[in-house]
Amino acid sequence: MISGETIEQAGYEIMKRAAIDIPGDYLSGIRDAARKEAEPLSGFVLKTMVKNYETATEDRRPMCADTGLPRYYVKVGDEARFSGGFTGIEHALRSATARATRDVPLRPNRVHPLWRTEYNNNVGINAPEIEWSFEPSAGWLDITTVHKGGLFGTDYRMLFPGDGIDGIRRFLLDTLVAFGKRGLCCQPAIVGVGIGGSKDTCMQLGKQAACLRIVGDRNPDPKIAELELELMEAGNGIGMGPMGFVGSSMVVDLHIEVGFTHTGGMPVSVHTFCLSSRRATARILADGRITYRTDPQWFTPYYRRETVDWPMDGLEAVS
Amino acid sequence: MLEEHHVDLPADPESVSRLKPGSVVYLNGIVYTARERVYDFILNRGGELPAGLADVSNVNFHCSPAAAARDDGSFHIGGVTATASFRFSRYMADWLDRSGARILIGKGGMPADDYRNILAPRGTVYLTTVGYGTGALLGRGVRGVETVYWLREFGIAQAMWLFRVRDFGPFLVDSDLEGNSLFAEQGELVNRNLDRIYRGLRKPTLLRYGETDDRTDELI
Ligand code: SF4
C-alpha cells in the first residue's frame, strides 16, 4: 500500500529536481546546437545557456526565475494500491506544490485570471493541473511534473485533409516565426505537434508531445518519425536562432502525436517547450520505494493503442 | 568575439554612451525592479518614488524574482529572470522622466520606434537578458536585497526590489543612444529569408478572420 506521505514526498522532490536540474537529453541537445551554430550572437546565447544550467545545478537555484506553471501527469498501474484514494493523490500533489513553492523557492505564478488574487503557493482553482493515464499489469505509480513556461509559442489551427503535409509545415513555420521573433518563446525548444482529435485533445496531445518525450525519441510509426525529422529540419532552416537572432538553432527536437479525428478535418497544434525544459518523474513502487528519472515514459504502447482490445486484436485499419 | 563592458552603477552618461548594439554588459552596484503595478501606482495613482532613487540606481530591471521571505525577515533570492518589456511601452516616457532611469533591462526589447522617440532622446539604453532563461546566472550576480518597497501591497512579483549586484550579467545591448536596435537589425536579416522558406506552400483551405500574409509583421 502506497501512503499519502510517500506520494507527497515524491511530488515535492520532483518539483525541486525539475526547477533546478536541466534534463540530460535536453542539455546534450543544446550542446549539439551550440557546436553547430555558426553565427556569433546565437552561439554566444547558447553558450550562456549552458553556463546557466551549470550554475543552477552548482548553486541549487532555479535555472529560470520564471518557474512556469507547475503541473502533473500521473500514470497509475492497474495493480497499484494507495491509501486515500484518487483525491488523496490530488491532495498530496497540491501540498507538494505549495511546499516546493516556498522552499525552492518557485515563483508563485498562479493567480486568479480575473481578480489576480493568489495564495502565493501556485495552488488555486484548477491549479496545478493533474492529468491521469493508466497502465495495465503494473503495480507502480508514475508522477511527472512539468514546469511549463511561456505565455508564448503555442497555437492551434483547424486545417483540412486537403491542406496536407504542406499545410502542417506552413502552420508550423507560422508559429515558430511569429513567436520566435525576439525569442519570445525562448527557443531553441523541444517542439510538440498535435495532429487530430478534437480541439482540446489536439492541444493536449501537442503539449504532451513537447513536454513528455525526450530529445532523440521518435514516434513508433515510421512515417510519422520521418515527418518529425522533416519538420525539425524545416524549423531549423528558418534562419533564426535563439532570441530571434540570425542562426540555425530553433528546434532541439520535434515530436508528433496523433489522435483519430473528424473525417472532414485535420486540426493541428504547435507547442514549444522553452529553454527551461523542466521535467522530472518519480516512480513509486508497490513497497513504497521511490526511483527518479527525467524520461516520463508517458507514451506507452498502451497509451497509443488503436483498437478496442488490449493487447491489440490484430485488426488492420482500412482507408 | 563580442565586445564586453563592465559598468559601475549608477551609470554615468559616458559609460551609457559607449554601449553599442550587440556588445555584452556586466553591472556592478544597485539595480531595481519595477513593472506595471509600480508604474501604475507612480504615474496614475499619485504614488511617490522612494526619495533619492536616481542617486542610488538608474537601472530599471523588468523582472520578478523567485524570492521567498526567511523567518528572520531577510530574503532568499533563487533565480532572477526578466519579463517581456514590450508590455510596458506605454508607461516609458513618463516613467523615464520621473525615475531618471538610464538603463532598462528586460526580455525581448521594445519597438524600435520607442528607442528613437522615447529612450534615446532621454539618454537611456536598453539591455536584454541573454537567452532569457538565465535565471541562475543572474541570481548568482545578486549579492543581496538592499531593500524592498510595496511588498505587501503588490506581492513578490510586482514589488520594487533593490538588488545589490556584482558581475551581474551577461546582458546584450539592444538599443544605443542613437536609437539603433539589435533586435530590429537581426529581425530584418531573418525576414529576408522568409520568402524562401515559404516558397511553394499553398494558403490554408480556411483562412482566419483578419489574417495577413505579411510575415515581416511582429506580434509586439
Ligand atoms: S519561456 Fe523563457 S522566461 Fe519563460 S520559463 Fe521558459 S526560459 Fe524562462
Coordinates of C-alpha atoms and ligand atoms in Angstrom, one line a residue:
Chain A
M1 CA 0.0 0.0 0.0
I2 CA 1.5 3.4 -1.1
S3 CA 0.9 6.1 1.6
G4 CA -0.2 9.7 1.0
E5 CA 3.1 10.9 2.7
T6 CA 5.2 8.9 0.2
I7 CA 3.3 10.5 -2.7
E8 CA 3.7 13.9 -1.2
Q9 CA 7.4 13.4 -0.7
A10 CA 7.9 12.2 -4.3
G11 CA 5.9 15.1 -5.6
Y12 CA 8.0 17.6 -3.6
E13 CA 11.2 16.0 -4.7
I14 CA 10.4 16.1 -8.4
M15 CA 9.3 19.7 -8.1
K16 CA 12.8 20.6 -6.8
R17 CA 14.6 18.5 -9.4
A18 CA 12.6 19.9 -12.3
A19 CA 13.2 23.5 -11.3
I20 CA 16.9 23.2 -10.8
D21 CA 18.4 20.4 -12.9
I22 CA 18.1 20.5 -16.7
P23 CA 17.3 17.0 -18.1
G24 CA 20.4 15.4 -19.7
D25 CA 18.8 14.8 -23.0
Y26 CA 17.9 18.4 -23.5
L27 CA 21.3 19.6 -22.3
S28 CA 23.1 17.4 -24.8
G29 CA 20.7 18.7 -27.5
I30 CA 21.7 22.3 -26.6
R31 CA 25.4 21.4 -26.6
D32 CA 24.9 19.9 -30.0
A33 CA 23.2 23.0 -31.3
A34 CA 25.9 25.2 -29.8
R35 CA 28.6 23.2 -31.7
K36 CA 26.7 23.5 -35.0
E37 CA 25.7 27.2 -34.6
A38 CA 27.9 29.3 -37.0
E39 CA 26.5 32.7 -36.0
P40 CA 28.4 34.6 -33.2
L41 CA 25.4 36.1 -31.5
S42 CA 23.4 33.0 -31.5
G43 CA 26.4 31.0 -30.4
F44 CA 27.0 33.4 -27.5
V45 CA 23.4 32.9 -26.3
L46 CA 23.7 29.1 -26.4
K47 CA 27.0 29.1 -24.5
T48 CA 25.5 31.4 -21.9
M49 CA 22.5 29.0 -21.6
V50 CA 24.8 26.0 -20.9
K51 CA 26.7 28.1 -18.3
N52 CA 23.3 28.9 -16.7
Y53 CA 22.3 25.2 -16.4
E54 CA 25.6 24.5 -14.7
T55 CA 25.2 27.4 -12.3
A56 CA 21.7 26.2 -11.4
T57 CA 23.0 22.8 -10.5
E58 CA 26.1 24.1 -8.6
D59 CA 24.2 26.7 -6.6
R60 CA 20.9 24.7 -6.3
R61 CA 18.9 27.6 -7.6
P62 CA 16.1 27.6 -10.3
M63 CA 17.5 27.7 -13.8
C64 CA 14.9 30.3 -14.7
A65 CA 13.2 32.6 -12.2
D66 CA 10.0 32.2 -14.1
T67 CA 9.4 28.8 -12.8
G68 CA 6.5 28.4 -15.1
L69 CA 3.2 26.7 -14.4
P70 CA 3.9 23.6 -12.4
R71 CA 1.6 20.7 -13.4
Y72 CA 1.5 16.9 -13.0
Y73 CA 1.0 13.8 -15.1
V74 CA 0.1 10.7 -13.2
K75 CA 0.1 7.2 -14.6
V76 CA -1.5 4.6 -12.4
G77 CA -0.7 1.0 -12.8
D78 CA -3.8 -1.3 -12.6
E79 CA -2.3 -3.1 -9.7
A80 CA -1.2 -0.1 -7.7
R81 CA -2.8 0.3 -4.3
F82 CA -2.6 3.5 -2.4
S83 CA -4.3 4.9 0.7
G84 CA -6.6 7.9 0.5
G85 CA -7.9 7.2 -3.0
F86 CA -7.5 9.4 -6.0
T87 CA -8.4 12.5 -4.2
G88 CA -5.7 11.6 -1.7
I89 CA -3.2 11.8 -4.6
E90 CA -4.6 15.1 -5.7
H91 CA -4.2 16.4 -2.2
A92 CA -0.7 15.2 -1.9
L93 CA 0.3 16.9 -5.1
R94 CA -1.3 20.2 -4.1
S95 CA 0.6 20.1 -0.8
A96 CA 3.9 19.2 -2.6
T97 CA 3.3 22.2 -4.9
A98 CA 2.8 24.6 -2.1
R99 CA 5.7 23.4 -0.1
A100 CA 8.1 23.4 -3.0
T101 CA 7.0 26.9 -3.9
R102 CA 8.2 28.2 -0.5
D103 CA 11.3 26.1 -0.2
V104 CA 13.0 26.0 -3.7
P105 CA 11.7 28.9 -4.0
L106 CA 9.5 28.8 -7.0
R107 CA 7.8 32.0 -8.2
P108 CA 4.2 32.0 -7.2
N109 CA 3.0 32.5 -10.7
R110 CA -0.6 31.3 -10.3
V111 CA -3.3 33.9 -9.9
H112 CA -7.0 34.1 -10.4
P113 CA -7.5 35.1 -14.1
L114 CA -9.9 37.9 -13.3
W115 CA -9.2 39.1 -9.8
R116 CA -5.4 38.4 -9.9
T117 CA -5.7 37.2 -6.4
E118 CA -3.4 34.4 -5.1
Y119 CA -2.3 32.3 -2.2
N120 CA 1.4 32.7 -3.0
N121 CA 1.8 28.9 -3.4
N122 CA 0.9 28.1 -7.0
V123 CA -2.3 26.4 -5.9
G124 CA -5.7 27.6 -6.8
I125 CA -8.8 26.8 -8.9
N126 CA -7.9 24.1 -11.4
A127 CA -4.2 24.5 -10.5
P128 CA -1.9 22.7 -10.6
E129 CA -3.4 20.6 -13.4
I130 CA -3.3 16.9 -12.9
E131 CA -3.7 14.6 -16.0
W132 CA -4.3 11.0 -15.5
S133 CA -3.5 7.9 -17.5
F134 CA -3.4 4.2 -16.7
E135 CA -1.2 1.2 -17.4
P136 CA -2.2 -2.4 -17.5
S137 CA -0.3 -5.1 -15.4
A138 CA 1.7 -2.6 -13.4
G139 CA 1.9 -2.1 -9.6
W140 CA 3.6 1.3 -9.6
L141 CA 2.5 4.9 -9.7
D142 CA 4.4 7.3 -12.0
I143 CA 4.3 11.0 -11.2
T144 CA 5.8 13.5 -13.6
T145 CA 6.0 17.2 -13.1
V146 CA 6.5 19.7 -15.8
H147 CA 7.1 23.4 -15.2
K148 CA 5.9 24.7 -18.5
G149 CA 7.0 28.3 -19.1
G150 CA 5.7 30.7 -21.5
L151 CA 3.0 33.0 -22.4
F152 CA 4.2 32.4 -26.0
G153 CA 4.8 29.7 -28.5
T154 CA 1.6 27.8 -28.6
D155 CA -1.1 27.9 -31.3
Y156 CA -3.9 25.9 -32.8
R157 CA -5.4 25.8 -36.3
M158 CA -8.2 23.8 -37.9
L159 CA -6.7 22.5 -41.2
F160 CA -8.4 20.2 -43.6
P161 CA -7.3 17.0 -45.2
G162 CA -6.7 18.8 -48.5
D163 CA -4.2 21.1 -46.8
G164 CA -2.0 18.0 -46.5
I165 CA 1.5 17.9 -45.0
D166 CA 2.3 21.2 -46.6
G167 CA -0.4 22.8 -44.6
I168 CA 1.1 21.4 -41.4
R169 CA 4.5 22.6 -42.4
R170 CA 3.2 26.1 -43.2
F171 CA 1.4 26.4 -39.9
L172 CA 4.5 25.2 -38.0
L173 CA 6.6 27.8 -39.7
D174 CA 4.0 30.5 -39.0
T175 CA 4.0 29.6 -35.3
L176 CA 7.8 29.3 -35.0
V177 CA 8.5 32.6 -36.8
A178 CA 5.8 34.6 -35.1
F179 CA 6.8 33.6 -31.6
G180 CA 10.5 33.2 -32.5
K181 CA 10.9 36.8 -33.3
R182 CA 12.9 38.4 -30.4
G183 CA 13.0 35.0 -28.9
L184 CA 9.6 35.4 -27.3
C185 CA 9.2 31.6 -26.9
C186 CA 12.7 31.2 -25.5
Q187 CA 14.0 28.9 -28.3
P188 CA 15.7 26.6 -29.1
A189 CA 12.8 24.4 -28.0
I190 CA 11.5 20.9 -28.0
V191 CA 8.5 21.4 -30.3
G192 CA 5.4 19.3 -29.9
V193 CA 2.9 18.9 -32.7
G194 CA -0.5 17.5 -32.0
I195 CA -2.5 16.3 -35.0
G196 CA -6.1 15.2 -34.9
G197 CA -8.5 14.6 -32.1
S198 CA -10.9 17.4 -31.3
K199 CA -9.6 20.9 -30.4
D200 CA -8.9 20.0 -26.8
T201 CA -7.3 16.6 -27.4
C202 CA -5.3 18.2 -30.2
M203 CA -3.9 20.8 -27.8
Q204 CA -3.3 18.2 -25.1
L205 CA -1.5 15.8 -27.4
G206 CA 0.8 18.5 -28.8
K207 CA 1.6 19.7 -25.3
Q208 CA 2.3 16.2 -24.1
A209 CA 4.5 15.6 -27.2
A210 CA 6.6 18.6 -26.3
C211 CA 6.8 18.1 -22.6
L212 CA 6.8 14.3 -22.1
R213 CA 9.1 12.9 -24.8
I214 CA 12.8 13.3 -24.6
V215 CA 15.3 14.6 -27.2
G216 CA 16.1 11.8 -29.7
D217 CA 12.9 9.9 -29.2
R218 CA 11.0 9.0 -32.4
N219 CA 7.3 8.1 -32.9
P220 CA 6.9 4.4 -33.4
D221 CA 5.1 4.9 -36.7
P222 CA 8.0 5.1 -39.2
K223 CA 6.2 7.6 -41.4
I224 CA 5.4 9.9 -38.5
A225 CA 9.0 9.5 -37.3
E226 CA 10.1 10.6 -40.8
L227 CA 7.8 13.6 -40.7
E228 CA 9.2 14.6 -37.3
L229 CA 12.7 14.8 -38.7
E230 CA 11.5 16.6 -41.8
L231 CA 9.6 19.3 -39.8
M232 CA 12.5 19.7 -37.4
E233 CA 14.7 20.4 -40.4
A234 CA 12.2 22.9 -41.7
G235 CA 12.2 24.7 -38.3
N236 CA 16.0 24.9 -38.2
G237 CA 16.0 26.1 -41.8
I238 CA 14.1 29.3 -41.0
G239 CA 17.4 31.0 -40.4
M240 CA 16.5 32.0 -36.9
G241 CA 18.3 31.1 -33.7
P242 CA 17.8 31.9 -30.0
M243 CA 16.4 35.4 -29.2
G244 CA 15.4 35.7 -32.9
F245 CA 18.9 36.4 -33.9
V246 CA 20.2 35.1 -37.2
G247 CA 21.1 31.4 -36.7
S248 CA 20.2 27.8 -37.2
S249 CA 19.1 26.7 -33.8
M250 CA 15.4 26.9 -33.4
V251 CA 14.3 23.3 -32.8
V252 CA 16.1 20.9 -30.5
D253 CA 13.8 18.1 -31.4
L254 CA 10.3 17.8 -32.7
H255 CA 7.7 15.3 -31.6
I256 CA 4.4 14.5 -33.2
E257 CA 1.4 12.8 -31.5
V258 CA -1.8 11.9 -33.3
G259 CA -5.4 11.2 -32.3
F260 CA -8.2 9.9 -34.5
T261 CA -10.2 13.0 -35.7
H262 CA -13.4 14.0 -37.5
T263 CA -13.3 12.7 -41.1
G264 CA -13.6 16.2 -42.5
G265 CA -10.9 17.9 -40.6
M266 CA -7.2 17.9 -39.6
P267 CA -6.7 20.0 -36.6
V268 CA -3.1 20.9 -35.7
S269 CA -1.5 22.3 -32.6
V270 CA 2.1 23.5 -32.1
H271 CA 3.7 23.8 -28.7
T272 CA 7.2 24.9 -27.7
F273 CA 8.9 23.8 -24.5
C274 CA 11.3 26.6 -23.7
L275 CA 15.0 26.8 -22.9
S276 CA 14.0 25.7 -19.4
S277 CA 12.6 22.4 -20.4
R278 CA 11.8 21.3 -16.8
R279 CA 10.5 17.8 -16.2
A280 CA 11.1 15.2 -13.6
T281 CA 9.5 11.8 -12.9
A282 CA 9.2 9.7 -9.8
R283 CA 8.1 6.1 -9.8
I284 CA 6.6 4.9 -6.5
L285 CA 6.8 1.1 -6.3
A286 CA 4.3 -1.1 -4.5
D287 CA 6.6 -1.3 -1.4
G288 CA 6.9 2.5 -1.2
R289 CA 10.4 2.8 -2.6
I290 CA 10.8 5.8 -5.0
T291 CA 13.1 6.0 -8.0
Y292 CA 13.7 9.2 -10.0
R293 CA 14.3 9.8 -13.7
T294 CA 13.9 12.5 -16.4
D295 CA 12.2 10.5 -19.1
P296 CA 8.5 10.4 -18.2
Q297 CA 7.8 7.4 -20.4
W298 CA 4.3 8.7 -20.8
F299 CA 3.6 7.4 -24.3
T300 CA 3.4 3.7 -23.7
P301 CA 2.2 1.3 -26.4
Y302 CA -1.0 1.0 -24.3
Y303 CA -1.4 4.8 -24.3
R304 CA -1.2 4.8 -28.1
R305 CA -3.5 1.8 -28.6
E306 CA -5.7 1.8 -31.7
T307 CA -8.4 -0.8 -31.3
V308 CA -10.9 -2.0 -28.7
D309 CA -8.9 -4.7 -27.1
W310 CA -5.5 -4.7 -25.4
P311 CA -3.2 -6.3 -26.3
M312 CA -4.3 -5.1 -29.8
D313 CA -6.5 -7.5 -31.6
G314 CA -4.7 -7.6 -34.9
L315 CA -7.3 -5.7 -36.9
E316 CA -5.9 -3.8 -39.8
A317 CA -7.1 -0.2 -40.4
V318 CA -8.9 0.4 -43.7
S319 CA -8.9 3.6 -45.7
Chain B
M1 CA 34.3 37.8 -30.2
L2 CA 31.6 40.2 -28.9
E3 CA 32.8 43.4 -27.2
E4 CA 32.5 43.4 -23.4
H5 CA 31.7 46.2 -20.9
H6 CA 31.7 46.3 -17.1
V7 CA 29.6 49.3 -15.8
D8 CA 29.5 50.7 -12.3
L9 CA 26.1 52.0 -11.1
P10 CA 24.6 54.4 -11.1
A11 CA 25.8 54.6 -14.7
D12 CA 27.3 57.9 -15.8
P13 CA 26.4 59.3 -19.2
E14 CA 29.8 58.4 -20.7
S15 CA 29.6 54.7 -19.9
V16 CA 26.0 54.6 -21.2
S17 CA 27.0 56.3 -24.5
R18 CA 29.7 53.6 -25.0
L19 CA 27.1 50.8 -25.2
K20 CA 26.5 49.7 -28.7
P21 CA 24.1 47.1 -30.1
G22 CA 25.5 43.6 -29.8
S23 CA 28.0 44.2 -27.0
V24 CA 28.0 42.2 -23.8
V25 CA 27.5 44.0 -20.5
Y26 CA 28.0 43.2 -16.8
L27 CA 26.8 45.5 -14.0
N28 CA 28.1 46.4 -10.5
G29 CA 26.1 48.4 -8.0
I30 CA 22.4 48.6 -7.4
V31 CA 19.5 47.8 -9.8
Y32 CA 15.8 47.9 -9.0
T33 CA 12.8 46.1 -10.4
A34 CA 9.7 48.0 -11.5
R35 CA 6.9 46.9 -13.7
E36 CA 3.2 47.5 -14.3
R37 CA 2.0 47.8 -10.7
V38 CA 4.8 50.2 -9.8
Y39 CA 4.3 52.2 -13.0
D40 CA 0.6 52.4 -12.5
F41 CA 1.0 53.4 -8.8
I42 CA 3.6 56.2 -9.5
L43 CA 2.2 57.5 -12.8
N44 CA -1.6 57.1 -12.4
R45 CA -2.4 57.0 -8.7
G46 CA -0.2 59.7 -7.3
G47 CA 2.3 57.4 -5.7
E48 CA 5.7 58.7 -4.7
L49 CA 9.0 57.2 -5.6
P50 CA 11.5 56.4 -2.8
A51 CA 13.4 59.6 -2.2
G52 CA 16.7 59.9 -4.0
L53 CA 16.2 56.7 -6.0
A54 CA 18.1 58.0 -9.0
D55 CA 21.2 58.7 -6.8
V56 CA 21.1 55.1 -5.7
S57 CA 20.3 53.5 -9.0
N58 CA 19.3 54.4 -12.6
V59 CA 18.8 50.9 -13.8
N60 CA 15.2 49.6 -14.1
F61 CA 15.0 45.8 -14.4
H62 CA 11.8 44.3 -15.8
C63 CA 11.8 41.3 -13.6
S64 CA 10.0 39.3 -11.0
P65 CA 12.4 37.3 -8.9
A66 CA 11.8 33.9 -7.5
A67 CA 12.1 35.1 -3.9
A68 CA 10.9 33.9 -0.5
A69 CA 11.0 35.6 2.9
R70 CA 13.1 33.9 5.6
D71 CA 11.8 33.7 9.1
D72 CA 14.3 36.4 10.2
G73 CA 12.8 38.8 7.7
S74 CA 15.6 38.6 5.2
F75 CA 15.0 37.2 1.7
H76 CA 16.2 34.2 -0.2
I77 CA 16.6 35.1 -3.9
G78 CA 16.7 32.0 -6.1
G79 CA 16.6 32.8 -9.8
V80 CA 16.2 36.1 -11.4
T81 CA 14.7 36.4 -14.9
A82 CA 13.5 39.3 -17.0
T83 CA 9.9 39.6 -18.2
A84 CA 8.8 40.8 -21.7
S85 CA 9.3 44.6 -21.8
F86 CA 7.1 45.5 -24.8
R87 CA 4.0 45.4 -22.5
F88 CA 5.4 48.4 -20.6
S89 CA 5.9 50.6 -23.7
R90 CA 3.0 53.0 -22.9
Y91 CA 4.5 53.9 -19.5
M92 CA 8.0 54.6 -20.6
A93 CA 8.1 58.3 -21.5
D94 CA 6.7 59.4 -18.2
W95 CA 8.5 56.8 -16.2
L96 CA 11.9 57.8 -17.5
D97 CA 11.2 61.4 -16.8
R98 CA 10.1 60.6 -13.2
S99 CA 12.7 57.9 -12.3
G100 CA 15.7 59.1 -14.2
A101 CA 16.4 55.5 -15.4
R102 CA 19.2 55.4 -17.9
I103 CA 19.4 51.7 -18.4
L104 CA 16.4 49.5 -18.9
I105 CA 16.9 45.7 -18.7
G106 CA 14.3 43.3 -19.8
K107 CA 13.3 40.5 -22.1
G108 CA 13.0 40.9 -25.9
G109 CA 13.3 44.7 -26.3
M110 CA 10.8 47.3 -27.2
P111 CA 9.5 48.5 -30.6
A112 CA 12.3 50.3 -32.5
D113 CA 10.1 53.5 -32.6
D114 CA 10.3 53.7 -28.8
Y115 CA 14.0 53.7 -28.9
R116 CA 14.1 56.5 -31.4
N117 CA 11.3 58.6 -29.9
I118 CA 11.4 57.9 -26.2
L119 CA 14.6 56.2 -24.9
A120 CA 17.4 57.7 -26.9
P121 CA 16.3 61.3 -26.5
R122 CA 16.3 60.8 -22.8
G123 CA 19.8 59.3 -22.7
T124 CA 18.5 55.8 -22.0
V125 CA 19.6 52.5 -23.5
Y126 CA 18.0 49.1 -23.4
L127 CA 19.8 45.9 -22.4
T128 CA 18.3 42.5 -22.9
T129 CA 18.9 39.4 -20.8
V130 CA 20.5 36.6 -22.8
G131 CA 18.5 33.6 -23.9
Y132 CA 16.0 34.8 -21.2
G133 CA 16.1 31.7 -19.1
T134 CA 19.4 32.6 -17.5
G135 CA 17.8 32.9 -14.0
A136 CA 20.6 31.0 -12.2
L137 CA 23.4 33.1 -13.6
L138 CA 21.7 36.3 -12.9
G139 CA 20.7 35.0 -9.5
R140 CA 24.3 34.4 -8.7
G141 CA 25.1 38.0 -9.6
V142 CA 22.6 39.3 -7.0
R143 CA 24.6 39.6 -3.8
G144 CA 21.7 40.8 -1.6
V145 CA 18.5 42.6 -1.2
E146 CA 19.2 46.3 -0.4
T147 CA 15.6 46.9 0.4
V148 CA 12.1 46.2 -1.0
Y149 CA 9.2 48.6 -1.4
W150 CA 5.5 47.7 -1.6
L151 CA 6.0 44.0 -1.0
R152 CA 2.8 43.7 1.0
E153 CA 0.7 45.8 -1.4
F154 CA 1.9 44.4 -4.8
G155 CA 3.3 40.9 -3.9
I156 CA 6.6 39.3 -4.7
A157 CA 6.3 39.6 -8.4
Q158 CA 5.3 43.2 -8.6
A159 CA 7.1 44.8 -5.7
M160 CA 10.1 47.1 -6.2
W161 CA 13.2 45.2 -5.2
L162 CA 16.6 46.9 -4.9
F163 CA 19.3 44.4 -5.5
R164 CA 23.0 44.8 -4.7
V165 CA 24.7 43.2 -7.7
R166 CA 28.2 42.2 -8.7
D167 CA 29.3 41.0 -12.2
F168 CA 25.6 40.9 -12.9
G169 CA 25.0 39.6 -16.4
P170 CA 25.6 38.9 -19.1
F171 CA 23.3 41.3 -20.9
L172 CA 23.3 42.2 -24.6
V173 CA 22.9 45.8 -25.6
D174 CA 19.8 46.1 -27.8
S175 CA 19.4 49.9 -28.2
D176 CA 22.0 52.7 -28.1
L177 CA 21.8 56.4 -27.7
E178 CA 21.2 56.8 -31.5
G179 CA 18.1 54.6 -31.3
N180 CA 19.6 51.7 -33.2
S181 CA 18.2 48.3 -32.3
L182 CA 19.9 44.9 -32.4
F183 CA 16.6 43.1 -32.5
A184 CA 15.3 45.2 -35.4
E185 CA 18.6 44.7 -37.3
Q186 CA 18.6 40.9 -36.7
G187 CA 14.9 40.7 -37.4
E188 CA 15.4 42.3 -40.8
L189 CA 18.1 39.8 -41.7
V190 CA 15.8 36.9 -40.7
N191 CA 12.9 38.4 -42.7
R192 CA 15.0 38.4 -45.9
N193 CA 15.0 34.6 -45.8
L194 CA 11.2 34.1 -45.2
D195 CA 10.1 34.1 -48.8
R196 CA 12.4 31.2 -49.5
I197 CA 11.2 29.0 -46.7
Y198 CA 7.5 29.6 -47.6
R199 CA 8.0 29.0 -51.3
G200 CA 5.6 26.5 -52.8
L201 CA 3.4 26.3 -49.7
R202 CA -0.3 27.0 -50.5
K203 CA -2.6 29.1 -48.4
P204 CA -4.7 27.1 -46.0
T205 CA -8.2 26.0 -47.2
L206 CA -9.9 28.0 -44.5
L207 CA -8.4 31.4 -43.6
R208 CA -8.6 33.1 -40.3
Y209 CA -10.6 36.3 -39.9
G210 CA -8.3 39.3 -40.5
E211 CA -5.4 37.1 -41.4
T212 CA -2.5 38.7 -43.2
D213 CA 0.3 37.2 -45.2
D214 CA 2.9 39.9 -44.3
R215 CA 5.5 37.9 -42.4
T216 CA 7.7 40.8 -41.6
D217 CA 4.9 41.7 -39.1
E218 CA 5.7 41.3 -35.4
L219 CA 3.4 40.3 -32.6
I220 CA 4.5 43.1 -30.3
Ligands
SF4_1 S1 9.7 30.8 -21.6 FE1 11.7 31.7 -21.1 S2 11.4 33.0 -19.4 FE2 9.6 31.6 -19.6 S3 10.2 29.8 -18.3 FE3 10.9 29.4 -20.3 S4 13.1 30.0 -20.3 FE4 12.1 31.0 -18.6

